[in-house]
mmCIF file of C-alpha atoms in Angstrom:
data_model
loop_
_atom_site.group_PDB
_atom_site.id
_atom_site.type_symbol
_atom_site.label_atom_id
_atom_site.label_comp_id
_atom_site.label_asym_id
_atom_site.label_seq_id
_atom_site.Cartn_x
_atom_site.Cartn_y
_atom_site.Cartn_z
ATOM 1 C CA UNK Y 1 127.073 103.521 88.122
ATOM 2 C CA UNK Y 2 124.086 101.833 86.549
ATOM 3 C CA UNK Y 3 120.897 103.875 86.572
ATOM 4 C CA UNK Y 4 117.418 103.105 85.278
ATOM 5 C CA UNK Y 5 115.177 106.147 85.404
ATOM 6 C CA UNK Y 6 111.507 105.618 84.710
ATOM 7 C CA UNK Y 7 108.953 108.104 83.465
ATOM 8 C CA UNK Y 8 105.312 107.943 82.539
ATOM 9 C CA UNK Y 9 102.555 106.295 84.464
ATOM 10 C CA UNK Y 10 99.850 108.030 86.454
ATOM 11 C CA UNK Y 11 96.068 107.859 86.505
ATOM 12 C CA UNK Y 12 93.979 106.648 83.574
ATOM 13 C CA UNK Y 13 90.428 105.474 83.079
ATOM 14 C CA UNK Y 14 89.660 101.869 82.247
ATOM 15 C CA UNK Y 15 90.109 101.222 78.556
ATOM 16 C CA UNK Y 16 92.738 103.904 78.241
ATOM 17 C CA UNK Y 17 96.431 103.734 77.416
ATOM 18 C CA UNK Y 18 99.678 104.651 79.089
ATOM 19 C CA UNK Y 19 103.285 104.650 77.991
ATOM 20 C CA UNK Y 20 106.077 103.906 80.411
ATOM 21 C CA UNK Y 21 109.639 104.786 79.539
ATOM 22 C CA UNK Y 22 112.932 103.718 81.091
ATOM 23 C CA UNK Y 23 116.182 105.561 80.412
ATOM 24 C CA UNK Y 24 119.247 103.440 81.089
ATOM 25 C CA UNK Y 25 122.812 104.584 81.726
ATOM 26 C CA UNK Y 26 126.022 103.059 83.033
ATOM 27 C CA UNK Y 27 125.964 99.887 80.979
ATOM 28 C CA UNK Y 28 126.187 98.783 77.366
ATOM 29 C CA UNK Y 29 122.448 98.941 76.786
ATOM 30 C CA UNK Y 30 122.410 97.144 73.439
ATOM 31 C CA UNK Y 31 123.903 94.034 75.092
ATOM 32 C CA UNK Y 32 121.462 93.855 77.988
ATOM 33 C CA UNK Y 33 118.163 92.063 78.298
ATOM 34 C CA UNK Y 34 115.343 94.350 79.372
ATOM 35 C CA UNK Y 35 112.153 93.594 81.234
ATOM 36 C CA UNK Y 36 109.047 95.182 82.650
ATOM 37 C CA UNK Y 37 107.482 93.958 85.884
ATOM 38 C CA UNK Y 38 104.792 95.105 88.255
ATOM 39 C CA UNK Y 39 103.867 94.650 91.867
ATOM 40 C CA UNK Y 40 100.721 95.289 93.840
ATOM 41 C CA UNK Y 41 100.547 95.546 97.615
ATOM 42 C CA UNK Y 42 100.771 92.180 99.276
ATOM 43 C CA UNK Y 43 101.627 90.317 96.104
ATOM 44 C CA UNK Y 44 104.827 89.091 94.520
ATOM 45 C CA UNK Y 45 106.361 90.982 91.657
ATOM 46 C CA UNK Y 46 105.206 89.604 88.318
ATOM 47 C CA UNK Y 47 106.797 89.702 84.895
ATOM 48 C CA UNK Y 48 104.986 91.457 82.091
ATOM 49 C CA UNK Y 49 107.387 91.494 79.167
ATOM 50 C CA UNK Y 50 111.021 90.679 78.587
ATOM 51 C CA UNK Y 51 113.182 91.250 75.554
ATOM 52 C CA UNK Y 52 116.581 89.744 74.866
ATOM 53 C CA UNK Y 53 119.442 92.068 74.052
ATOM 54 C CA UNK Y 54 119.323 91.181 70.362
ATOM 55 C CA UNK Y 55 115.618 92.037 70.187
ATOM 56 C CA UNK Y 56 114.849 88.654 68.681
ATOM 57 C CA UNK Y 57 113.173 87.022 71.644
ATOM 58 C CA UNK Y 58 110.321 88.927 73.224
ATOM 59 C CA UNK Y 59 108.208 87.150 75.806
ATOM 60 C CA UNK Y 60 104.913 88.397 77.187
ATOM 61 C CA UNK Y 61 103.054 87.086 80.181
ATOM 62 C CA UNK Y 62 99.408 86.138 79.775
ATOM 63 C CA UNK Y 63 98.530 89.355 81.580
ATOM 64 C CA UNK Y 64 100.319 91.477 79.006
ATOM 65 C CA UNK Y 65 99.791 89.516 75.821
ATOM 66 C CA UNK Y 66 97.719 91.418 73.300
ATOM 67 C CA UNK Y 67 97.552 94.598 75.390
ATOM 68 C CA UNK Y 68 101.123 95.574 76.264
ATOM 69 C CA UNK Y 69 104.089 96.065 73.949
ATOM 70 C CA UNK Y 70 107.746 96.283 74.916
ATOM 71 C CA UNK Y 71 110.141 98.085 72.622
ATOM 72 C CA UNK Y 72 113.675 99.358 72.860
ATOM 73 C CA UNK Y 73 115.722 102.044 71.186
ATOM 74 C CA UNK Y 74 119.388 101.157 71.428
ATOM 75 C CA UNK Y 75 120.422 104.556 70.082
ATOM 76 C CA UNK Y 76 118.641 106.273 72.970
ATOM 77 C CA UNK Y 77 119.290 103.607 75.639
ATOM 78 C CA UNK Y 78 115.563 103.484 76.259
ATOM 79 C CA UNK Y 79 112.990 100.764 76.715
ATOM 80 C CA UNK Y 80 109.274 101.490 76.540
ATOM 81 C CA UNK Y 81 106.176 99.645 77.673
ATOM 82 C CA UNK Y 82 103.075 100.689 75.773
ATOM 83 C CA UNK Y 83 99.951 99.638 77.636
ATOM 84 C CA UNK Y 84 96.544 99.621 75.987
ATOM 85 C CA UNK Y 85 93.067 98.555 77.066
ATOM 86 C CA UNK Y 86 93.971 99.089 80.691
ATOM 87 C CA UNK Y 87 91.836 97.567 83.415
ATOM 88 C CA UNK Y 88 91.429 98.458 87.101
ATOM 89 C CA UNK Y 89 93.293 95.267 87.990
ATOM 90 C CA UNK Y 90 96.341 96.672 86.171
ATOM 91 C CA UNK Y 91 96.746 99.143 89.023
ATOM 92 C CA UNK Y 92 100.235 98.535 90.418
ATOM 93 C CA UNK Y 93 103.754 99.869 90.691
ATOM 94 C CA UNK Y 94 105.595 99.157 87.455
ATOM 95 C CA UNK Y 95 109.324 98.535 87.186
ATOM 96 C CA UNK Y 96 111.825 98.283 84.362
ATOM 97 C CA UNK Y 97 114.878 96.098 84.826
ATOM 98 C CA UNK Y 98 118.115 95.183 83.053
ATOM 99 C CA UNK Y 99 120.107 91.974 83.047
ATOM 100 C CA UNK Y 100 123.241 90.762 81.301
ATOM 101 C CA UNK Y 101 123.717 87.285 79.924
ATOM 102 C CA UNK Y 102 122.076 85.552 77.014
ATOM 103 C CA UNK Y 103 118.514 85.905 78.304
ATOM 104 C CA UNK Y 104 116.503 86.733 81.431
ATOM 105 C CA UNK Y 105 112.859 86.021 82.094
ATOM 106 C CA UNK Y 106 112.265 86.125 85.851
ATOM 107 C CA UNK Y 107 112.752 88.975 88.300
ATOM 108 C CA UNK Y 108 115.458 87.086 90.166
ATOM 109 C CA UNK Y 109 117.640 87.195 87.036
ATOM 110 C CA UNK Y 110 117.577 91.005 86.884
ATOM 111 C CA UNK Y 111 120.135 92.831 89.050
ATOM 112 C CA UNK Y 112 119.352 96.387 87.944
ATOM 113 C CA UNK Y 113 116.006 98.062 88.593
ATOM 114 C CA UNK Y 114 114.248 101.333 87.967
ATOM 115 C CA UNK Y 115 112.700 103.304 90.797
ATOM 116 C CA UNK Y 116 109.169 102.172 90.021
ATOM 117 C CA UNK Y 117 106.215 104.201 88.842
ATOM 118 C CA UNK Y 118 102.620 104.061 89.977
ATOM 119 C CA UNK Y 119 99.908 103.219 87.482
ATOM 120 C CA UNK Y 120 96.324 103.627 88.647
ATOM 121 C CA UNK Y 121 93.402 102.596 86.474
ATOM 122 C CA UNK Y 122 90.008 103.870 87.544
ATOM 123 C CA UNK Y 123 86.774 102.114 86.712
#
């Protein structure tokens, strides 16, 4: 059974930082593409960062570029999203996701999802 269990998140002031973590089990983590997405009420889920299973192709959305960093630890089956310089508009539910194949960039390509974690940035 594939499980993605997220931790981190919470409330932070604008300009602050948060670290989201995603512990993966039930699949060969080192061979899976990993991604971070977020969704706010009434809006579609949007991609933030994706990383291919080999760690050689990391893609950031314009929202995340320069502020967010995705990283993975294959020994611990964990992927992390470090978020810096947070803004009130970053308030959303954040999700990690896993996908097989050679690469995956959009949410529709990811079959496995974490439970989501709320991030709230106060002004």
